[in-house]
Short mmCIF file of C-alpha atoms and ligand atoms in Angstrom, two decimals:
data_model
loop_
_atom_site.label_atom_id
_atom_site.label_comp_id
_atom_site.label_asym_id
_atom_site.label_seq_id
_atom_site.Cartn_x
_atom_site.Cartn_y
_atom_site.Cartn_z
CA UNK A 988 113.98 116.49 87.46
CA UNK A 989 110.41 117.65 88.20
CA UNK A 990 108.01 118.19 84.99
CA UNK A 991 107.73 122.15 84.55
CA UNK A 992 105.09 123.73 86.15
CA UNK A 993 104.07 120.74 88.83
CA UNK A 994 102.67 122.96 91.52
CA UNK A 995 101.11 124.52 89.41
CA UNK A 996 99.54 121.58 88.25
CA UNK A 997 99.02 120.50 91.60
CA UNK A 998 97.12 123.58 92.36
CA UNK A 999 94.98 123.69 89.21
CA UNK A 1000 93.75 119.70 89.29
CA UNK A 1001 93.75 119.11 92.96
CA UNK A 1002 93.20 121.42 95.05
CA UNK A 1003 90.05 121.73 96.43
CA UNK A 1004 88.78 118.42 94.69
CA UNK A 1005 86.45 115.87 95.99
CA UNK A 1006 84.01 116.65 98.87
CA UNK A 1007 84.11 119.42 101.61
CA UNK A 1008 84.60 118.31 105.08
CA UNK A 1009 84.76 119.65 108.19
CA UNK A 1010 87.33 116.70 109.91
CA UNK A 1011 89.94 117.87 107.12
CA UNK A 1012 91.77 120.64 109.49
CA UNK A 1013 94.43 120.93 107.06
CA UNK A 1014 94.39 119.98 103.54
CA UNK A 1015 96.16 120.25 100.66
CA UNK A 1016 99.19 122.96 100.94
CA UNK A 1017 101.00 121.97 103.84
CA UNK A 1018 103.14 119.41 104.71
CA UNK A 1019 101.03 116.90 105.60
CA UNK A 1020 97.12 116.78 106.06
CA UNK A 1021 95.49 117.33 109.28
CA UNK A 1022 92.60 115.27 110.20
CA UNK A 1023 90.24 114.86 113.47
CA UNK A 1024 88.87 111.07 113.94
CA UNK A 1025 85.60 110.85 115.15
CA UNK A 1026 86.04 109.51 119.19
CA UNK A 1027 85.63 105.28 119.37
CA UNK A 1028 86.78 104.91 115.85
CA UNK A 1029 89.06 102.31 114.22
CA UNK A 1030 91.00 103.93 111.50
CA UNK A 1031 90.62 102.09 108.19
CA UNK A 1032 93.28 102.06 105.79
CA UNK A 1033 93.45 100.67 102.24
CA UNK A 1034 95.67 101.43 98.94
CA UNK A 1035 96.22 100.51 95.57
CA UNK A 1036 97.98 101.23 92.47
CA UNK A 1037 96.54 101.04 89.03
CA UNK A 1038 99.08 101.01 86.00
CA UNK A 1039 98.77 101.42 82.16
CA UNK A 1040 98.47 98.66 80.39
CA UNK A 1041 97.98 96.21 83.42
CA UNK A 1042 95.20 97.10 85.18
CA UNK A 1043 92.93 99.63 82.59
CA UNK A 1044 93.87 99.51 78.89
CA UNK A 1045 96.90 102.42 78.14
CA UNK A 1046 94.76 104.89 75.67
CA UNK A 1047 91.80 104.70 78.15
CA UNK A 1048 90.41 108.46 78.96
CA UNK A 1049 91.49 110.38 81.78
CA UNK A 1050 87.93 110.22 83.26
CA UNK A 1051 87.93 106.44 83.49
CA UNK A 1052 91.54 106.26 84.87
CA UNK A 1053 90.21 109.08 87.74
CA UNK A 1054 87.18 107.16 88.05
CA UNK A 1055 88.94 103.83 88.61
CA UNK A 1056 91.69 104.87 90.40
CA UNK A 1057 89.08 105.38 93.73
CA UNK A 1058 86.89 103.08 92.77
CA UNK A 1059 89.21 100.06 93.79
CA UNK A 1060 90.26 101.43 96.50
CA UNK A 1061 86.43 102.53 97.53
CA UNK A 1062 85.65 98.58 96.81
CA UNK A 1063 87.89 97.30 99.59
CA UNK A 1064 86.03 99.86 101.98
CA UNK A 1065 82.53 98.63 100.85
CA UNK A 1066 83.91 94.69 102.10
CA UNK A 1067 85.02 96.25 105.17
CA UNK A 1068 81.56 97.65 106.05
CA UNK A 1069 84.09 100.86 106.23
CA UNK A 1070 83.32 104.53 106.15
CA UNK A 1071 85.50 106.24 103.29
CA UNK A 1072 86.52 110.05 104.43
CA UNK A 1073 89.86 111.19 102.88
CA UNK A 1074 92.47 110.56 100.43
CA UNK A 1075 95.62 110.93 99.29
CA UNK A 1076 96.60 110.60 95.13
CA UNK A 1077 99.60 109.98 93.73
CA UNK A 1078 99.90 110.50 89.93
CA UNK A 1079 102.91 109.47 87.45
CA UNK A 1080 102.33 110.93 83.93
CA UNK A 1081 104.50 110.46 80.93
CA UNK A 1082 103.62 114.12 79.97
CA UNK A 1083 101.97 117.41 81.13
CA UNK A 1084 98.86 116.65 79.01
CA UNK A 1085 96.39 119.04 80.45
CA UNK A 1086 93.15 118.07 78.68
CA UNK A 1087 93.77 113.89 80.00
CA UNK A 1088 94.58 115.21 83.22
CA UNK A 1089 91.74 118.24 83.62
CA UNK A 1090 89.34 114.51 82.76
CA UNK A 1091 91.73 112.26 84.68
CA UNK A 1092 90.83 114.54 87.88
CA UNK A 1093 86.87 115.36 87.03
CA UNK A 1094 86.79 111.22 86.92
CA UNK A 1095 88.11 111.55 90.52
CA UNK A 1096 86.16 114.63 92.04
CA UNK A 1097 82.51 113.34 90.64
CA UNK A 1098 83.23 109.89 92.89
CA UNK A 1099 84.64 111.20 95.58
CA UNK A 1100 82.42 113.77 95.84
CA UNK A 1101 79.47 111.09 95.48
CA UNK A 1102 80.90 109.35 98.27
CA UNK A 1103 81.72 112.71 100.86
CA UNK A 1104 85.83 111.69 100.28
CA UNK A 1105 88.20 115.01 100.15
CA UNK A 1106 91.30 114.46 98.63
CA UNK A 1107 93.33 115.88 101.25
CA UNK A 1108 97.06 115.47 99.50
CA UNK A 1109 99.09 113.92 97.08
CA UNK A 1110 102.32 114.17 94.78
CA UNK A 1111 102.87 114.02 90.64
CA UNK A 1112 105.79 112.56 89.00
CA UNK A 1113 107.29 112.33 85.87
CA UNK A 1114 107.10 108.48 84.24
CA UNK A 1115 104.94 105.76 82.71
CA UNK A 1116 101.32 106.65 83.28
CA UNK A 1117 100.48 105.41 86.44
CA UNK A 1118 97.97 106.17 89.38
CA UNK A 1119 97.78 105.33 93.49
CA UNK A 1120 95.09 106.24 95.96
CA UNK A 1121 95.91 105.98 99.98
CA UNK A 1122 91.92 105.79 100.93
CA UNK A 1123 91.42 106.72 104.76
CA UNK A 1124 88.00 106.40 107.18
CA UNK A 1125 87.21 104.63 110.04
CA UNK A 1126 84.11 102.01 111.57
CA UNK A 1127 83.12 102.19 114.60
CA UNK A 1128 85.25 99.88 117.10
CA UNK A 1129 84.49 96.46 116.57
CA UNK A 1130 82.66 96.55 113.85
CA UNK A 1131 84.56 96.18 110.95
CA UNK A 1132 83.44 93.28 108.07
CA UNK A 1133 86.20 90.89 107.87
CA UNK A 1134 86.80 87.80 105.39
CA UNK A 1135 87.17 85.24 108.23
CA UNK A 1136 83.90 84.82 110.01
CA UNK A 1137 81.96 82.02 107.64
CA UNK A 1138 80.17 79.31 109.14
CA UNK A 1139 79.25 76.40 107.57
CA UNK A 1140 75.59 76.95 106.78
CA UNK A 1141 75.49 80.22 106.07
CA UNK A 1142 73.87 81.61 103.15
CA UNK A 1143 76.39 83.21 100.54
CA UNK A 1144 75.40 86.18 99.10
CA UNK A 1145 76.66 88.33 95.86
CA UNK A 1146 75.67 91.97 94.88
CA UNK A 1147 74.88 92.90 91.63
CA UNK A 1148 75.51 90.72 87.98
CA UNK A 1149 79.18 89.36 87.84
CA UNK A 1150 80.64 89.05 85.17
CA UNK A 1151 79.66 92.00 83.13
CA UNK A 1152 82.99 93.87 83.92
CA UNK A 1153 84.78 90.80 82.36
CA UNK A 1154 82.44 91.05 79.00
CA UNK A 1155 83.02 95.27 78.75
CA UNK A 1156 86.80 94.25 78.93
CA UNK A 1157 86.67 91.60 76.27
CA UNK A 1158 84.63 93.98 73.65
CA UNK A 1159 87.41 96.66 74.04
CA UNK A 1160 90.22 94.04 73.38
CA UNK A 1161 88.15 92.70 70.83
CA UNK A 1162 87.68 89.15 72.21
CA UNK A 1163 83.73 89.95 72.33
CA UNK A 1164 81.80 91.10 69.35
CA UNK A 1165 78.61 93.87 70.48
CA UNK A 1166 76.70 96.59 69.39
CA UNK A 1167 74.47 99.46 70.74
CA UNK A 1168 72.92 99.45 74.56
CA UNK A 1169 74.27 96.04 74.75
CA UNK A 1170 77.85 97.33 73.74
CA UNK A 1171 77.62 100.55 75.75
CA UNK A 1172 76.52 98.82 79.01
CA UNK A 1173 79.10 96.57 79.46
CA UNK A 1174 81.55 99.18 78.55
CA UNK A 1175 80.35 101.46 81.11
CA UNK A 1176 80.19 98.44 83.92
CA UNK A 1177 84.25 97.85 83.41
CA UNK A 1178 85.47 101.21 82.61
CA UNK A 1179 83.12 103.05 85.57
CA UNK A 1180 83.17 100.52 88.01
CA UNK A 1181 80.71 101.37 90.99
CA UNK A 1182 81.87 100.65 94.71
CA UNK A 1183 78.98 99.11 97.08
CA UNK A 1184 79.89 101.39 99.21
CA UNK A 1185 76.55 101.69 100.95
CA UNK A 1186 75.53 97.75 100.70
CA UNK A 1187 79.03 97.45 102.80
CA UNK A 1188 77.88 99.77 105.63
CA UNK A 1189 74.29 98.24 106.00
CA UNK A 1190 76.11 94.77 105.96
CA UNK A 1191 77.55 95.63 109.00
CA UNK A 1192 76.00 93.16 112.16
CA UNK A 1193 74.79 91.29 109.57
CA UNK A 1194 77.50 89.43 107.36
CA UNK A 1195 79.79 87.40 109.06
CA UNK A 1196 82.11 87.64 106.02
CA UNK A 1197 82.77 90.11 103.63
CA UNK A 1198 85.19 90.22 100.30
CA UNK A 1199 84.82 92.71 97.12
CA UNK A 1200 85.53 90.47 93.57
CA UNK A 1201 88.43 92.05 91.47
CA UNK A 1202 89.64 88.89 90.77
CA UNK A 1203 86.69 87.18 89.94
CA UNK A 1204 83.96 85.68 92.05
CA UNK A 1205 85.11 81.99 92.47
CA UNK A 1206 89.04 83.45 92.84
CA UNK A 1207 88.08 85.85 95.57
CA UNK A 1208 85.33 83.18 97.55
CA UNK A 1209 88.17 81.19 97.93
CA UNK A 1210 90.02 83.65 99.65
CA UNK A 1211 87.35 84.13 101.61
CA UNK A 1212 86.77 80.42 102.31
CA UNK A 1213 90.54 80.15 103.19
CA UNK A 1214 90.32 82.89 105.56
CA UNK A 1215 87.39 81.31 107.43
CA UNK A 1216 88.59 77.95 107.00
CA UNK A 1217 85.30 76.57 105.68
CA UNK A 1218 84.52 76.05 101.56
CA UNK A 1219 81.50 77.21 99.43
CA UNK A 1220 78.90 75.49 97.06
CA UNK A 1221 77.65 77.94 94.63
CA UNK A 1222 74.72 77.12 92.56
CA UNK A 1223 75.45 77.84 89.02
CA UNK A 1224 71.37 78.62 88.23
CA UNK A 1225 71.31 80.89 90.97
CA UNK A 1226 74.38 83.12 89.45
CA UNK A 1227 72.44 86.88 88.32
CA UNK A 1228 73.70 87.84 84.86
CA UNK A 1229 72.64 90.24 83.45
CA UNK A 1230 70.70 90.74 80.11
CA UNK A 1231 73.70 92.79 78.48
CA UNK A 1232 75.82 90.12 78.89
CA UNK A 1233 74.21 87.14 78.01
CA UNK A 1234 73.15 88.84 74.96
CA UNK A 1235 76.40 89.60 73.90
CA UNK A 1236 78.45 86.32 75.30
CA UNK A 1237 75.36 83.42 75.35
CA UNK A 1238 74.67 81.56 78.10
CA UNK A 1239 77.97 79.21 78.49
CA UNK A 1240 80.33 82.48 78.51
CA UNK A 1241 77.77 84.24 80.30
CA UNK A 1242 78.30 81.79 83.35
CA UNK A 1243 82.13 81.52 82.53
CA UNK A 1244 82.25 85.34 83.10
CA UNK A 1245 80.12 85.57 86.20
CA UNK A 1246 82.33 82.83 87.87
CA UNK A 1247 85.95 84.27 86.76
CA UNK A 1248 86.19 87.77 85.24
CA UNK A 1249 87.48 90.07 87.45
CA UNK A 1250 86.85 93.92 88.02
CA UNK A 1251 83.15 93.87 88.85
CA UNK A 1252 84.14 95.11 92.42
CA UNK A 1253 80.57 93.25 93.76
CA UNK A 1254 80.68 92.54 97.07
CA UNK A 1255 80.16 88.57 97.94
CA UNK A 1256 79.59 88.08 102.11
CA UNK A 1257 77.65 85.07 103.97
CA UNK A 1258 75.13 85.55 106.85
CA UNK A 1259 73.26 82.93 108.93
CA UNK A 1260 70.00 82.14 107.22
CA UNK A 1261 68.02 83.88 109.88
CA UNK A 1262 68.99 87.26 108.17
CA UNK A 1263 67.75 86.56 104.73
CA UNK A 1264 64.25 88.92 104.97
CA UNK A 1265 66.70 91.43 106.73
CA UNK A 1266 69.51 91.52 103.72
CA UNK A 1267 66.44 91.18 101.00
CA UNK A 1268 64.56 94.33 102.80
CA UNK A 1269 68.52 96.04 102.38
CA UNK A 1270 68.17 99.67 100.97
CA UNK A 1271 71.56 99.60 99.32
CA UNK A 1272 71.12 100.78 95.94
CA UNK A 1273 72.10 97.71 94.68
CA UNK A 1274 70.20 94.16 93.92
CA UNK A 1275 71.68 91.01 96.09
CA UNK A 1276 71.32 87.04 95.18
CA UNK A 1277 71.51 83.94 97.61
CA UNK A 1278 73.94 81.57 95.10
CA UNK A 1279 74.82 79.18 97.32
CA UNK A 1280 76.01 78.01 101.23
CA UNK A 1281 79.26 78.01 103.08
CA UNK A 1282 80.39 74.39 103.63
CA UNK A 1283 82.80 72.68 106.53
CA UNK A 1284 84.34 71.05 103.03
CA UNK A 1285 86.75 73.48 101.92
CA UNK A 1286 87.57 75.16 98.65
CA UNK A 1287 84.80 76.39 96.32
CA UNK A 1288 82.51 74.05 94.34
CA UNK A 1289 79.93 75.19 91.52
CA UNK A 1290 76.69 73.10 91.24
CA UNK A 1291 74.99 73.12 87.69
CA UNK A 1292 77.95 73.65 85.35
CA UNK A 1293 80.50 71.64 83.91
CA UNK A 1294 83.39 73.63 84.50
CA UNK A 1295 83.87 73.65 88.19
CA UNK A 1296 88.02 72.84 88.30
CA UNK A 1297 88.40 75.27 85.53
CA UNK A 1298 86.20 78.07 87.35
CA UNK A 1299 87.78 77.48 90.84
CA UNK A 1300 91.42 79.19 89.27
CA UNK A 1301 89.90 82.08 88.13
CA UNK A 1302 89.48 80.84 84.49
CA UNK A 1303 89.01 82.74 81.60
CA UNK A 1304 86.90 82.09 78.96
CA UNK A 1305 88.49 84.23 76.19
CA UNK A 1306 91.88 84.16 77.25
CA UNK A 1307 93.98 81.43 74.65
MG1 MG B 2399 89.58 93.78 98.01
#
């Protein structure tokens, strides 16, 4: 049985959301969207579900859930160097609760529109609160930014400060005690994630490996490493944290974060030394730090910290 009112819902949260565009030939309304690719294209596909509970905490606001919702799905885009145009949302909610779902889909439209995606279709249910994005674009042929690629001597790279994500996630289970800008900060860096959306595309010809961390950085190198059959030696001291969240965690968690806590959505890629004035000169809105090198040993090793088996299987530090 359909909740009352659902198109009518459907009408008055998604229609016309997210960005004008003039390759949507048919939108929301019909039967299916209608869409012109741009000629020499790949098309570029990714999804993901988010679910109460499991992946954002159950009484989180409407405009995080939105938010987040295309945010993970605009992260695997970013490591594909890929070119985000259109999606499609699905939405299961326990009730009609207009004023969660009028936030819920301003979360959505401010990112999207930030990032020139129209939301082209979708479908609401009736269930446990629950949230799916089909994100479509395209790269031009050939030049999409793949996980296998590594050589052994290239640099590896990581956007941003890991680990922060980790620390807003652990103050709002109340594993981590902080207060003020501090507090705030690391809220804001795991409830409104930011895609590197733009580091991905000017990565492209430059990285020859790409992965976002939602697993945490040592968890997702390796599947990197795997992937091009090579390994990794990160250098601890060479890890960026930030000031938020060494303030609030000290420097042992600090590290222990920045290795394992997952949801930063960073992007971590390697390139062949010879690029490294190229990828510092990078205007891509966000900061990027040589940790370490890609190795012919594989697996991933951390230099500078005593916790390098622990770290390696996505350990974390305030889990019992
Ligand atoms: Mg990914």
């Amino acid at each position: 049985v359909n909740a009352p009112g659902e198109f009518e819902l459907i009408e008055r949260f998604f229609t016309a959301r997210g960005a004008a565009r003039e390759d949507v030939l048919l939108g929301v309304g019909d039967d299916a969207a209608l869409l012109a690719m741009p000629p020499g294209a790949e098309l570029v596909l990714a999804l993901d579900t988010i679910v109460a509970g499991r992946h954002f905490p159950p009484d989180a606001n409407g405009r995080a859930v939105g938010h987040r919702v295309l945010a993970v799905n605009l992260s695997d885009f970013a490591a594909m160097g890929a070119e985000p145009a259109w999606a499609l949302l699905g939405l299961t909610l326990p009730a009609s609760d207009e004023i969660w779902l009028d936030a819920f889909a301003s979360g959505f439209d401010e990112l999207a529109r930030r990032f020139g995606v129209a939301l082209v279709g979708g479908d609401t249910t009736r269930g446990p609160l629950c949230a799916t994005v089909t994100l479509a674009g395209w790269v031009p042929a050939g030049t999409a930014l793949r996980r296998g690629g590594a050589r052994p001597g290239d640099d590896l790279w990581i956007s941003g400060t890991p680990g922060d994500a980790g620390a807003g996630l652990a103050i709002l289970q109340g594993r981590l005690a902080a207060t003020g800008a501090v507090r705030e900060e690391l809220l804001r860096r795991f409830l409104l994630p930011e895609p590197r959306v733009q580091l991905g595309l000017a990565l492209r010809g430059i990285a020859t490996a790409c992965i976002d961390v939602s697993d945490g950085l040592a968890a997702d190198l390796a599947k990197l490493c795997r992937a091009s059959d090579a390994g990794a030696l990160l250098d601890a001291a060479r890890l960026p944290r930030s000031a938020a969240l060494t303030t609030a965690a000290g420097d042992t968690a600090a590290l222990q974060l920045a290795l394992s806590a997952g949801d930063d959505y960073e992007l971590v890629f390697s390139a062949p030394p010879a690029a490294r004035r190229r990828i510092e000169k990078l205007d891509s809105a966000v900061a990027v730090h040589c940790i370490g090198e890609i190795t012919e040993v594989p697996g991933v090793r951390v230099e500078g910290a005593a916790l390098e088996r622990d770290a390696a299987h996505g350990f974390d530090h305030f889990d019992d």
